[in-house]
Short mmCIF file of C-alpha atoms in Angstrom, two decimals:
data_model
loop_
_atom_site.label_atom_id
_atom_site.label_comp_id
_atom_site.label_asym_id
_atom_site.label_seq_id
_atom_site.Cartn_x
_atom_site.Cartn_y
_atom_site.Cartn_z
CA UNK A 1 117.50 100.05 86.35
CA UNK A 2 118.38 98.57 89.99
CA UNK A 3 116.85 96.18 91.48
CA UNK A 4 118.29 96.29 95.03
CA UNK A 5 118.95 99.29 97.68
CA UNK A 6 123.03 98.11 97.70
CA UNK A 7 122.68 98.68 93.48
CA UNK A 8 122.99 95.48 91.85
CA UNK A 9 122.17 95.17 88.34
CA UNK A 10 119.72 93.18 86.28
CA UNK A 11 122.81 91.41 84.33
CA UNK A 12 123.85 89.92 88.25
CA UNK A 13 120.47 89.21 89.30
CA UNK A 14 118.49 87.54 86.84
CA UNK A 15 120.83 85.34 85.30
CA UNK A 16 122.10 84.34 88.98
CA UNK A 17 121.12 80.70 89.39
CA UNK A 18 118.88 81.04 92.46
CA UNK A 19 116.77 83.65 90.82
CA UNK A 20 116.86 81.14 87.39
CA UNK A 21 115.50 77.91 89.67
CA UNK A 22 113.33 80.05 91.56
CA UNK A 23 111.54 80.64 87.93
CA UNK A 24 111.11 77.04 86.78
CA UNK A 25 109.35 76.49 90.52
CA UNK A 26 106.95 79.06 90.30
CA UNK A 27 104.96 78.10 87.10
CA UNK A 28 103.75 75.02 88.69
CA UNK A 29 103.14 76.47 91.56
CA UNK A 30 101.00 79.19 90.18
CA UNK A 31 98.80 76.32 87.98
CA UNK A 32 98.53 74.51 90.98
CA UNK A 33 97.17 77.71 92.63
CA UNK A 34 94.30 77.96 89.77
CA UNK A 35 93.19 74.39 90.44
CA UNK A 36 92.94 74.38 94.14
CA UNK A 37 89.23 73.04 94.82
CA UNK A 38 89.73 71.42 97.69
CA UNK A 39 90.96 72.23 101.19
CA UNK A 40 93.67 68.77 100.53
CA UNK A 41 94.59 71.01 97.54
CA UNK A 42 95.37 73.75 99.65
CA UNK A 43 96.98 71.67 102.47
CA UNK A 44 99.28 70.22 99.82
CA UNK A 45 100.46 73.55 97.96
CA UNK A 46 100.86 74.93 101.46
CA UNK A 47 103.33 72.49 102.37
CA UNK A 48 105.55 72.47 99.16
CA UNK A 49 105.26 76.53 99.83
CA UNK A 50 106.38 75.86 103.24
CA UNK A 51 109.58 74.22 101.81
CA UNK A 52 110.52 76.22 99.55
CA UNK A 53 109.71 79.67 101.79
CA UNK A 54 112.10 77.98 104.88
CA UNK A 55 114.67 76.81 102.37
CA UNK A 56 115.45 80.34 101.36
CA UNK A 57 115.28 81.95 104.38
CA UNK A 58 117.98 79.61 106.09
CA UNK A 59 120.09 80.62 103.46
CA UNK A 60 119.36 84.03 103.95
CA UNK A 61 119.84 84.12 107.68
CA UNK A 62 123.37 81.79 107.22
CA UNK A 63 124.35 85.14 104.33
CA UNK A 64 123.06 87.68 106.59
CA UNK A 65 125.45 86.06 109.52
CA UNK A 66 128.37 85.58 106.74
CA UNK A 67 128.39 89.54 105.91
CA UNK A 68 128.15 90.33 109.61
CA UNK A 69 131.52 88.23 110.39
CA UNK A 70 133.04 90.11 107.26
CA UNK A 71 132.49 93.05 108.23
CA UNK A 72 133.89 92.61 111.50
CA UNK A 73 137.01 90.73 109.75
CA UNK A 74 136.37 87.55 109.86
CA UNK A 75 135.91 84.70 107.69
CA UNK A 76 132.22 83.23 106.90
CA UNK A 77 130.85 80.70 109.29
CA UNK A 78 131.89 77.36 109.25
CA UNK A 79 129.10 75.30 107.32
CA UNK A 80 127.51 78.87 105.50
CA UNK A 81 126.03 78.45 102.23
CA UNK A 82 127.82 78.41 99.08
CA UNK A 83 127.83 81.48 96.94
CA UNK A 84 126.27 80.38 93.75
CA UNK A 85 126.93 83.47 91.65
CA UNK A 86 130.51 82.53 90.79
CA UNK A 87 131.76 85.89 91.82
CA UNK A 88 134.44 86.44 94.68
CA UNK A 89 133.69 84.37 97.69
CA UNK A 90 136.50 87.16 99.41
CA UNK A 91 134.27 89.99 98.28
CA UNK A 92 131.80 91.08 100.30
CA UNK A 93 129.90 92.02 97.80
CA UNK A 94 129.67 88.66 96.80
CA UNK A 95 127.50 87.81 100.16
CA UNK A 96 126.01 90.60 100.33
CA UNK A 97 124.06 89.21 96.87
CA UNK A 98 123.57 86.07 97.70
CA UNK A 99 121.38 87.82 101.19
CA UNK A 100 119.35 89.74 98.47
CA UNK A 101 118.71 87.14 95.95
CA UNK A 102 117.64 85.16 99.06
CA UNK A 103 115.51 88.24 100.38
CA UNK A 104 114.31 88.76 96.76
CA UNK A 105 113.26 84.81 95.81
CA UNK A 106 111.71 84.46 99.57
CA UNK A 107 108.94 87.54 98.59
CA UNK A 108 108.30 85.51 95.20
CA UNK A 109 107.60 82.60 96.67
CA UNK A 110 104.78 84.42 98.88
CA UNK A 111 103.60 86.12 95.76
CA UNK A 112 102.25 82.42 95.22
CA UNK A 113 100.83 82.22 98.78
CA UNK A 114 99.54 86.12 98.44
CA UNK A 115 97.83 84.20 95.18
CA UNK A 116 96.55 81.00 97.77
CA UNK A 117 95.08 83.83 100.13
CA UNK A 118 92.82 85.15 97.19
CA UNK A 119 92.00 82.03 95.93
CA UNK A 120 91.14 80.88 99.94
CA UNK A 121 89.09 83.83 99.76
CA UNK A 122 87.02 83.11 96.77
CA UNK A 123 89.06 86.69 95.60
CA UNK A 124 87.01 88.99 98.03
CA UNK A 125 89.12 91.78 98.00
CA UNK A 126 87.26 92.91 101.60
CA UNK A 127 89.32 90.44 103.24
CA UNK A 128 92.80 91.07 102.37
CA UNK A 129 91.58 95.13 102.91
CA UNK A 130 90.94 94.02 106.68
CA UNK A 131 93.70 91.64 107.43
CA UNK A 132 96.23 93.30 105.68
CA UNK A 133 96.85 96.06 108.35
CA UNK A 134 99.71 95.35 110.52
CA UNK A 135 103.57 95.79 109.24
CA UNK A 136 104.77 93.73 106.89
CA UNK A 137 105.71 89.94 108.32
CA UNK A 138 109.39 89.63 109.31
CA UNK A 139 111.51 86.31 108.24
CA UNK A 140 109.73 83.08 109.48
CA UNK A 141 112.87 80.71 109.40
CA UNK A 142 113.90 80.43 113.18
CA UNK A 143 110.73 82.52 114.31
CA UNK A 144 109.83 81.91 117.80
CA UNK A 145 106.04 79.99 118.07
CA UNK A 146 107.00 78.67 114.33
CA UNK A 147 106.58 75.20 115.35
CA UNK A 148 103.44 75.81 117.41
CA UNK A 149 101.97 77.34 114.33
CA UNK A 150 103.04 74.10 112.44
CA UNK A 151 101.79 71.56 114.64
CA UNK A 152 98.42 74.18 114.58
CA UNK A 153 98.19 73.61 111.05
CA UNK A 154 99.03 69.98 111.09
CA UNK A 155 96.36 69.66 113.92
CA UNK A 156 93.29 71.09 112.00
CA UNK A 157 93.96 68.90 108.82
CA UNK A 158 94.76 65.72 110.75
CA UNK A 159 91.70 65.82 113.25
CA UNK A 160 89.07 67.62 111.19
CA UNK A 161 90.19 67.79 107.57
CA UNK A 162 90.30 71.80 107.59
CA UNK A 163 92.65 74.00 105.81
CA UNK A 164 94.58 76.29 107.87
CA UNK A 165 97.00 79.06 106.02
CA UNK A 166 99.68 80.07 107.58
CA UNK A 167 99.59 83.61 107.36
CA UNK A 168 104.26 84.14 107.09
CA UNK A 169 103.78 82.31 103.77
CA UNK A 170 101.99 85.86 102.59
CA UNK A 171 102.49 89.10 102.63
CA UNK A 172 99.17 90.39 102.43
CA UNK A 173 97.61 88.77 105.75
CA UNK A 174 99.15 90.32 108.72
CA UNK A 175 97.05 90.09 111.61
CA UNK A 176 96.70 86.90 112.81
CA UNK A 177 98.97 83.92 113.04
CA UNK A 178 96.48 81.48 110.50
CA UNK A 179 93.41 81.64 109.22
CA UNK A 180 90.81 78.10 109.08
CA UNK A 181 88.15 77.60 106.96
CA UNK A 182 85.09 76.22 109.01
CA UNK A 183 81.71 75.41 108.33
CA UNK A 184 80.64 78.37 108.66
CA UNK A 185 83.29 80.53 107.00
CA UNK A 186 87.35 81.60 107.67
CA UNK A 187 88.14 82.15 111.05
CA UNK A 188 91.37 84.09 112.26
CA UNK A 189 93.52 83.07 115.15
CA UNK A 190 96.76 84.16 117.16
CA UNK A 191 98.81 81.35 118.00
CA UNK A 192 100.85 81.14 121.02
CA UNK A 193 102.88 78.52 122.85
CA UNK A 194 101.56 79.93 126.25
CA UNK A 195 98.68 81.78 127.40
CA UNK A 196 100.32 84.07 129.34
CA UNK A 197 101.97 85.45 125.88
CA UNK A 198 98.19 86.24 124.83
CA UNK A 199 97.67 89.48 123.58
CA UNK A 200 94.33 91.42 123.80
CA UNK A 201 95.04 93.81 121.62
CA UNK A 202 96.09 91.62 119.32
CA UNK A 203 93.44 89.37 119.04
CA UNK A 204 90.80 92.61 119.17
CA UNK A 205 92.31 93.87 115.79
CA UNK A 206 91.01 90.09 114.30
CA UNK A 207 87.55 90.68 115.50
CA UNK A 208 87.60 94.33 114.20
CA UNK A 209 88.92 93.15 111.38
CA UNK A 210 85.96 90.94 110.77
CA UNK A 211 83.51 92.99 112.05
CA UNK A 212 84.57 95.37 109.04
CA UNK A 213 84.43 93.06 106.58
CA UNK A 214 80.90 92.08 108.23
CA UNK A 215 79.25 95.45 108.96
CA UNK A 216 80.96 97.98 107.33
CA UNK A 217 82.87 99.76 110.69
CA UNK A 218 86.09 101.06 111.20
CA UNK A 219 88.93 99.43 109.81
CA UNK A 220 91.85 98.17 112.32
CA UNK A 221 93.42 101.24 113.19
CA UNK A 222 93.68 104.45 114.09
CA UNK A 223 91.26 106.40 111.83
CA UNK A 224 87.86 105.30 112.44
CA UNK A 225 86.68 107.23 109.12
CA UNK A 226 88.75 104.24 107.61
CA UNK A 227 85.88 101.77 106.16
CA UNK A 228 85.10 99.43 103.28
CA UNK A 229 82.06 100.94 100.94
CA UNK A 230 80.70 98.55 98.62
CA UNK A 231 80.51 100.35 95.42
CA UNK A 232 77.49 98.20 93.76
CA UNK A 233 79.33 98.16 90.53
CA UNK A 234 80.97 95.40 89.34
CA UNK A 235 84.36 95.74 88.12
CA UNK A 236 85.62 95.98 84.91
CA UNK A 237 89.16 96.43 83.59
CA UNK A 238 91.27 96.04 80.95
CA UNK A 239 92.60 92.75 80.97
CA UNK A 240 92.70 91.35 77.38
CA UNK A 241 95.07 94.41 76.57
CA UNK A 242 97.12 92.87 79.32
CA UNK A 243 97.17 89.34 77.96
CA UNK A 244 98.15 90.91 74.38
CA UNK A 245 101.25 92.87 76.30
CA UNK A 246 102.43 89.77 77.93
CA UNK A 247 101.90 87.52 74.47
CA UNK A 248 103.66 90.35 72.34
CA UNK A 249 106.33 91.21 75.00
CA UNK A 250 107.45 87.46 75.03
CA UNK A 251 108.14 87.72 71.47
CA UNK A 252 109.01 90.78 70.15
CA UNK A 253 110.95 91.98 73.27
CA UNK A 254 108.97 95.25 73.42
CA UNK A 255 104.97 96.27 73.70
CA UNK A 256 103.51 99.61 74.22
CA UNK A 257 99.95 100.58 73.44
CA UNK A 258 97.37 103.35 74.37
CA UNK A 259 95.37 102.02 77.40
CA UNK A 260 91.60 103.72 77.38
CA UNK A 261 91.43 106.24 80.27
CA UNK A 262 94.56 108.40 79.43
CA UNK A 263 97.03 105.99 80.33
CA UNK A 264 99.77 104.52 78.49
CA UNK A 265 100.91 100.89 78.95
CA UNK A 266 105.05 99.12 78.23
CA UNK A 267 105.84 95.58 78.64
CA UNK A 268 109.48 94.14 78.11
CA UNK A 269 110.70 90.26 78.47
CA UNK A 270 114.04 89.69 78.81
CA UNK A 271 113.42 86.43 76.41
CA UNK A 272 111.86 88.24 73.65
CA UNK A 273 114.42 90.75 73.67
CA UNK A 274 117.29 88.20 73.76
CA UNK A 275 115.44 86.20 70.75
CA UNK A 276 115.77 90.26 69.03
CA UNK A 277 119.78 90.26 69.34
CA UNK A 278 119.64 93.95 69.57
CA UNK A 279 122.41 95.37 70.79
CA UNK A 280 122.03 97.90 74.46
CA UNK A 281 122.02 100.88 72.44
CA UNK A 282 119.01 99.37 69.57
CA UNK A 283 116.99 98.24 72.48
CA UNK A 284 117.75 101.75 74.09
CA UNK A 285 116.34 103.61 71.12
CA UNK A 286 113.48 100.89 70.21
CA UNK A 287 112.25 101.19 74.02
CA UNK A 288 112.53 104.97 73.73
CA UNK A 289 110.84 105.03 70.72
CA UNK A 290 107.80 102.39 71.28
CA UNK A 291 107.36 104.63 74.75
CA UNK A 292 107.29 107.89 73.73
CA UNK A 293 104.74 107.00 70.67
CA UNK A 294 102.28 105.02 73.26
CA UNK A 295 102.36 107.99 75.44
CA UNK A 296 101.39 110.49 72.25
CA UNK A 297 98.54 108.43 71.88
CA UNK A 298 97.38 108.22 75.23
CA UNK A 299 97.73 111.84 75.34
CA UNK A 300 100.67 111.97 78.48
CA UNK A 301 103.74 112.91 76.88
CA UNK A 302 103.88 116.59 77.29
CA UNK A 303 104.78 117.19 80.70
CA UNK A 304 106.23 114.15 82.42
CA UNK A 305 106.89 116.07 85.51
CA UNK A 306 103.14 115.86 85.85
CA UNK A 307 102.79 111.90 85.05
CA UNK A 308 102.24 108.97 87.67
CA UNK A 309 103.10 105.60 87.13
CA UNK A 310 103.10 102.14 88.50
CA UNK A 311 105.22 98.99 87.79
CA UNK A 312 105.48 95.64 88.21
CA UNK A 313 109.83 95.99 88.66
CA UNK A 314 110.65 94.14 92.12
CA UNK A 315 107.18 95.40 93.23
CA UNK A 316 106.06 91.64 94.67
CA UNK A 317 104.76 91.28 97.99
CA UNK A 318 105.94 94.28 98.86
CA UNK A 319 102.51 95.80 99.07
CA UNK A 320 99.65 94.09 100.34
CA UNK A 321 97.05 96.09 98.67
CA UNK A 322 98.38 94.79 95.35
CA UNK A 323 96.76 91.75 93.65
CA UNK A 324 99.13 89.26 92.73
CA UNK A 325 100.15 88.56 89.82
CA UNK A 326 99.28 84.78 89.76
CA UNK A 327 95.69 85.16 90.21
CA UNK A 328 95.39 87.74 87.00
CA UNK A 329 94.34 86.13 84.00
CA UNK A 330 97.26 85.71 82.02
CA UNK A 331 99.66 82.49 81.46
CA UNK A 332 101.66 81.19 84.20
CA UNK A 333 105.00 81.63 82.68
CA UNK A 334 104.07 85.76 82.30
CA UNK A 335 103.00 85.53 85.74
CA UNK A 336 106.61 84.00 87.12
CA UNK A 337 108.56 86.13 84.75
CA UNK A 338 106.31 88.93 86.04
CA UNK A 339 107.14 87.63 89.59
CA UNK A 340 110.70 87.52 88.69
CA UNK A 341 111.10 90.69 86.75
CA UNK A 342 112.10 88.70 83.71
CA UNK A 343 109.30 90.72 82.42
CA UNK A 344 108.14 94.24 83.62
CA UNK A 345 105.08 96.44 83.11
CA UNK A 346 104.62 100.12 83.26
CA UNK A 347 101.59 101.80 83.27
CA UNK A 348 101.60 105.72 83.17
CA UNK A 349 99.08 108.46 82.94
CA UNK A 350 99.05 112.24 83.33
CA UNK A 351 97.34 113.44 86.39
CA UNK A 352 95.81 116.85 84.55
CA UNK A 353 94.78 114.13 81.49
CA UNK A 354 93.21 111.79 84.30
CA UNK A 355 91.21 114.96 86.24
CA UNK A 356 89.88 116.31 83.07
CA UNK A 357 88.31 112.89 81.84
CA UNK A 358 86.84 112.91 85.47
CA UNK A 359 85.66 116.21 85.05
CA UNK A 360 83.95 115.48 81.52
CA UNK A 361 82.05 112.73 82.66
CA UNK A 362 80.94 115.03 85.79
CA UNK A 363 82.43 114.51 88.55
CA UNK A 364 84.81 118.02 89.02
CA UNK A 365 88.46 116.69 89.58
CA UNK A 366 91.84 118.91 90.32
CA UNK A 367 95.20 116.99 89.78
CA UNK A 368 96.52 119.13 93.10
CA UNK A 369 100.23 117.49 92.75
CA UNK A 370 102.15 119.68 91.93
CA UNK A 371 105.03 119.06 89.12
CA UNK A 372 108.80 118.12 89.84
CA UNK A 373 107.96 116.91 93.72
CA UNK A 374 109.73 113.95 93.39
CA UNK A 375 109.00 109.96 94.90
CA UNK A 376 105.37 109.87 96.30
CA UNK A 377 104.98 109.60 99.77
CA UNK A 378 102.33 107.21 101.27
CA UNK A 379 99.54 109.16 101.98
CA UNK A 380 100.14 112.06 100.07
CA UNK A 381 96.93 113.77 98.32
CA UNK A 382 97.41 114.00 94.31
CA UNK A 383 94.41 114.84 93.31
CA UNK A 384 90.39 115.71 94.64
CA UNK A 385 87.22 115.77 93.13
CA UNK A 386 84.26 117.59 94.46
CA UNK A 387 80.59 117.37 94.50
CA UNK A 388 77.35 119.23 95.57
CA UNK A 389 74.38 118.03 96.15
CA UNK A 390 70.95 119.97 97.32
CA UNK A 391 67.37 118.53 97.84
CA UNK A 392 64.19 120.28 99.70
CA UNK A 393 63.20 118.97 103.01
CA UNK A 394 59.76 118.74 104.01
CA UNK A 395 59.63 121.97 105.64
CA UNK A 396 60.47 123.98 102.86
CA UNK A 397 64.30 124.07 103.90
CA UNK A 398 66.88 123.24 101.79
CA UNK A 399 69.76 121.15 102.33
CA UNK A 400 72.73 120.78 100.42
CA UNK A 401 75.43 117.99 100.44
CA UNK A 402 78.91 119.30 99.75
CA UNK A 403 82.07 116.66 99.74
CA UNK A 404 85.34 116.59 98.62
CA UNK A 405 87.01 113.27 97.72
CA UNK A 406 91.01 112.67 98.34
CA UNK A 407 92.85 109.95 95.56
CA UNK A 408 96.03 108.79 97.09
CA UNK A 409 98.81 106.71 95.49
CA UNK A 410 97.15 103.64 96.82
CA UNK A 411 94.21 104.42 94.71
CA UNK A 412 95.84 105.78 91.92
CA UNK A 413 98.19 102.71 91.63
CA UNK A 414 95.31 100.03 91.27
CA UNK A 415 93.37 102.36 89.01
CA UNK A 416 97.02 102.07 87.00
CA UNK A 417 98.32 98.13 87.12
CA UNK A 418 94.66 96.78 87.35
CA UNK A 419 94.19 98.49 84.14
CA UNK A 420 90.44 99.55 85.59
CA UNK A 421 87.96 100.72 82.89
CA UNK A 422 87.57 104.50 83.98
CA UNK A 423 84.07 104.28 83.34
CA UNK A 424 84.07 101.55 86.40
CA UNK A 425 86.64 104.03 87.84
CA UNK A 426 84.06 107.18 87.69
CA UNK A 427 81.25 105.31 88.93
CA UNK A 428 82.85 104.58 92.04
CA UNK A 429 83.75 107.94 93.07
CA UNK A 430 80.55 108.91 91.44
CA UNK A 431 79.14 106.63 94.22
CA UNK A 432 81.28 107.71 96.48
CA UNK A 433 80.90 111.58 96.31
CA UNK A 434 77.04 111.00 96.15
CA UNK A 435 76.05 108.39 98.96
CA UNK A 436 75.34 110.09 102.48
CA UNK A 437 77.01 107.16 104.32
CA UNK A 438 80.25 107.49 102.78
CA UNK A 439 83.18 108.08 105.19
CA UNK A 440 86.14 110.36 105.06
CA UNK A 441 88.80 107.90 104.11
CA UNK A 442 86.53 105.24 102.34
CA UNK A 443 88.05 101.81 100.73
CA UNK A 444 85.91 100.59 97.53
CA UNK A 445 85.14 97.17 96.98
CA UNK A 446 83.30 96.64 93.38
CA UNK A 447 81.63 93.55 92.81
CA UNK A 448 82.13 90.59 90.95
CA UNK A 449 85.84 90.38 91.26
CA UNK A 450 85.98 87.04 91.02
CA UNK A 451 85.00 87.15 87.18
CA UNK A 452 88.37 89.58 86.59
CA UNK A 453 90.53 87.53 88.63
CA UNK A 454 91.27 83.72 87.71
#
C-alpha cells in the first residue's frame, strides 16, 4: 500500500499531524456542506474553504522551494515551514513529505468544495459533465489574477447578495474562473485583470459548455460525438449496503459483502482495526480471508487477471467525474476518513461475470479486455455490447438499426464506487443501444440524482 509516487507509507502519512488536523476540519465542514440553503451559507463555507485551501498551499510552495535548495546543496529558506513529522529536518526526505502531505491535505480540502459544487448545483450531474473538461486546476496560492478573482467574489456578495464559487477551491469545475448564481440560473465567467488578457477561446468553451447542458450538443472538445443523453431513468444504487460497510468497518476493522450485479465490495478503518489489536500478520490473513469469501459469493474470484476494480485509496479530487464523497449519504466522519484514507473502499467485479449478466437480461455484451494487460489506460475499450434493431418502412423496405456500444473505465468505475443497481445500469445502455439519437461517445445522465445524493 503507497500512498505517494516518492513511496511513503500509510504508518508516515496518516498518523502525521497535518493529515490528523486536516481530519478533525473536515467533518464540520462536510455538515456544513449538507445544510447550505442559502447563498450567505455558501459565501460563508467558501471563505473558511478559502483559508484553509491557501494555508496549505503556502506551505506547500515554501516545501517545494525547501527541497529545491536541498537538492542544489543548500540549506532551507530562511523563514520555511517547520517540518511537523518529527523526522530529520537534514533529510530530504523529510521535506519532501511535508510537500506531499501538503499536496495531499490541499485535494481534501477541495473534496469539500467538489461537495459545495454539487450541492450549488442542486446535484445535476450535467453540469459538472460540462464544466469539468479542461486539465486539472494548478496550485492557487500565489496564482496570478487570484486577487481579481477575490475581489470578483467579494463584489457579487457585497453589491447584490449573490454567491459566486470560486472554481480553484474544486477540482471538478475547470473552465471558467467562477461561477454566480443569478436570477435566472448559474452563470460562468473568466476573470481577468485586463481585457487585453481575454481569451476567446476560452470563454467559447463556457458557452459550449452550457449550450450542452441546455440542448444536448457537443461537449467542449474535440469529439463532437461527445454529448450528454438523458437516460429517462432515474437512478438507483446501492447505497444502504454502503452505509452498513462504513458502520461495520468503523468497528470491526474489516467489511466485505456480495454487492448485487457481480461485484464484490471491502471496507477497512484504520480505527476499527486499531480497537481489534490484531497484529500485521492477523489483519493480513483476516483481510485475505473476508476478501476472498466476498468475492466467492459475488462470483469473481476465479480469474483475477480478468477483474476490474475501483477504490476510494488517495482517489480524491483527482478525478472530476467522481462524486465526492461528502455529498453520499453516509456520516460525516466516514466521509473525512474516506477523504483521508483513514478508511478505504474497494469495489471489484469480473468483466466476463459483468458481460454475461448484460447478456441475460438482453442486451449482448463481450468483456473484450483481455487478461494480464496491466493498469488501464484512459480511454481504453473493456468491453461492448451490441444491438440490432429492424422495422418496415412505409414502402415495404426494411430498415435495420445496428450499434455497438463502447464501456470505458470511466463508465465502468461509477458503475463500481456508485454501487449502481445493474438493473438501472442495463436500462441505460438498453436506452442507449436502442434510441436513434444516440451519439458515438454518449455521457448518461439518469434522473433523480438528487434523491441518491444528500
Amino acid at each position: 500500500m503507497k500512498l505517494f509516487d516518492p513511496g511513503f507509507g500509510p504508518e508516515e502519512v496518516l498518523v502525521h499531524p497535518r493529515q490528523q488536523a486536516a481530519q478533525a476540519d473536515l467533518v464540520p465542514l462536510i455538515e456544513r456542506v449538507r445544510t447550505c440553503r442559502s447563498p450567505q451559507d455558501g459565501y460563508e463555507l467558501q471563505q473558511d474553504l478559502l483559508r484553509h485551501i491557501r494555508a496549505v498551499e503556502s506551505d506547500r510552495n515554501a516545501f517545494s522551494r525547501a527541497v529545491k535548495r536541498m537538492r542544489d546543496g543548500k540549506a532551507p529558506q530562511v523563514g520555511a515551514p517547520e517540518p511537523q513529522s518529527g523526522l530529520d529536518r537534514s533529510d530530504i526526505e523529510t521535506w519532501i513529505l511535508e510537500r506531499e502531505l501538503c499536496e495531499r491535505v490541499g485535494r481534501q480540502f477541495r473534496s469539500v468544495g467538489d461537495a459545495l459544487v454539487w450541492r450549488a448545483f442542486n446535484r445535476d450531474r450535467r453540469y459538472i459533465l460540462a464544466l469539468c473538461r479542461n486539465p486539472p486546476p494548478g496550485i492557487m496560492e500565489g496564482k496570478v489574477g487570484l486577487e481579481a478573482e477575490l475581489e470578483t467574489v467579494e463584489r457579487h456578495w457585497r453589491d447584490d447578495g449573490r454567491f459566486a464559487l470560486m472554481h480553484d477551491l474544486t477540482n471538478c469545475l475547470r473552465i471558467g474562473d467562477i461561477t454566480v448564481w443569478q436570477d435566472d440560473g448559474p452563470h460562468t465567467y473568466e476573470i481577468k485583470t485586463k481585457d487585453r488578457y481575454r481569451s476567446r477561446a476560452q470563454e467559447q468553451r463556457i458557452e459550449t459548455a452550457y449550450e450542452a447542458i441546455r440542448t444536448g450538443s457537443a461537449l467542449p472538445g474535440d469529439n463532437p460525438d461527445e454529448r450528454l443523453h438523458d437516460i429517462g431513468t432515474p437512478l438507483r444504487t446501492h447505497m444502504e449496503l454502503l452505509q452498513t460497510a462504513t458502520q461495520r468497518a468503523a468497528t470491526d476493522g474489516i467489511f466485505a459483502a456480495k454487492v448485487p450485479g457481480s461485484r464484490a465490495l471491502i471496507a477497512v478503518d484504520l480505527h476499527g482495526v486499531i480497537s481489534q489489536g490484531w497484529t500485521r500478520e492477523e489483519f493480513g490473513q483476516r483481510l485475505a480471508r473476508q476478501w476472498n469469501a466476498a468475492r466467492r459469493r459475488a462470483r469473481i474470484g476465479d480469474q483475477l487477471d480478468l477483474n476490474m476494480h475501483a477504490t476510494s485509496l488517495d482517489s480524491v479530487s483527482r478525478d472530476p467525474l467522481r462524486v465526492p464523497w461528502g455529498i453520499y449519504p453516509i456520516h460525516p466522519v466516514a466521509a473525512a476518513r474516506l477523504i483521508g484514507d483513514v478508511m478505504t473502499l474497494t469495489v471489484e467485479t469480473s468483466g466476463p461475470s459483468l458481460a454475461a449478466d448484460l447478456t441475460a437480461r438482453g442486451i449482448p455484451a463481450q468483456w473484450v479486455r483481455p487478461p494480464g494487460t496491466g493498469e488501464l489506460v484512459a480511454g481504453e475499450v473493456v468491453m461492448e455490447m451490441h444491438s440490432q434493431a429492424e422495422w418496415r418502412a412505409s414502402n415495404g423496405l426494411t430498415a435495420t438499426l445496428s450499434r455497438t456500444l463502447q464501456v470505458r473505465p470511466s463508465e465502468m468505475d461509477r458503475y463500481l464506487i456508485e454501487l449502481m443497481d445493474q438493473d438501472c445500469w442495463a436500462a441505460g445502455i438498453r436506452h442507449l443501444l436502442l434510441s436513434p439519437d444516440t451519439s458515438d461517445r454518449p455521457w448518461p445522465v439518469f434522473r433523480d440524482e438528487g434523491q441518491t445524493w444528500l
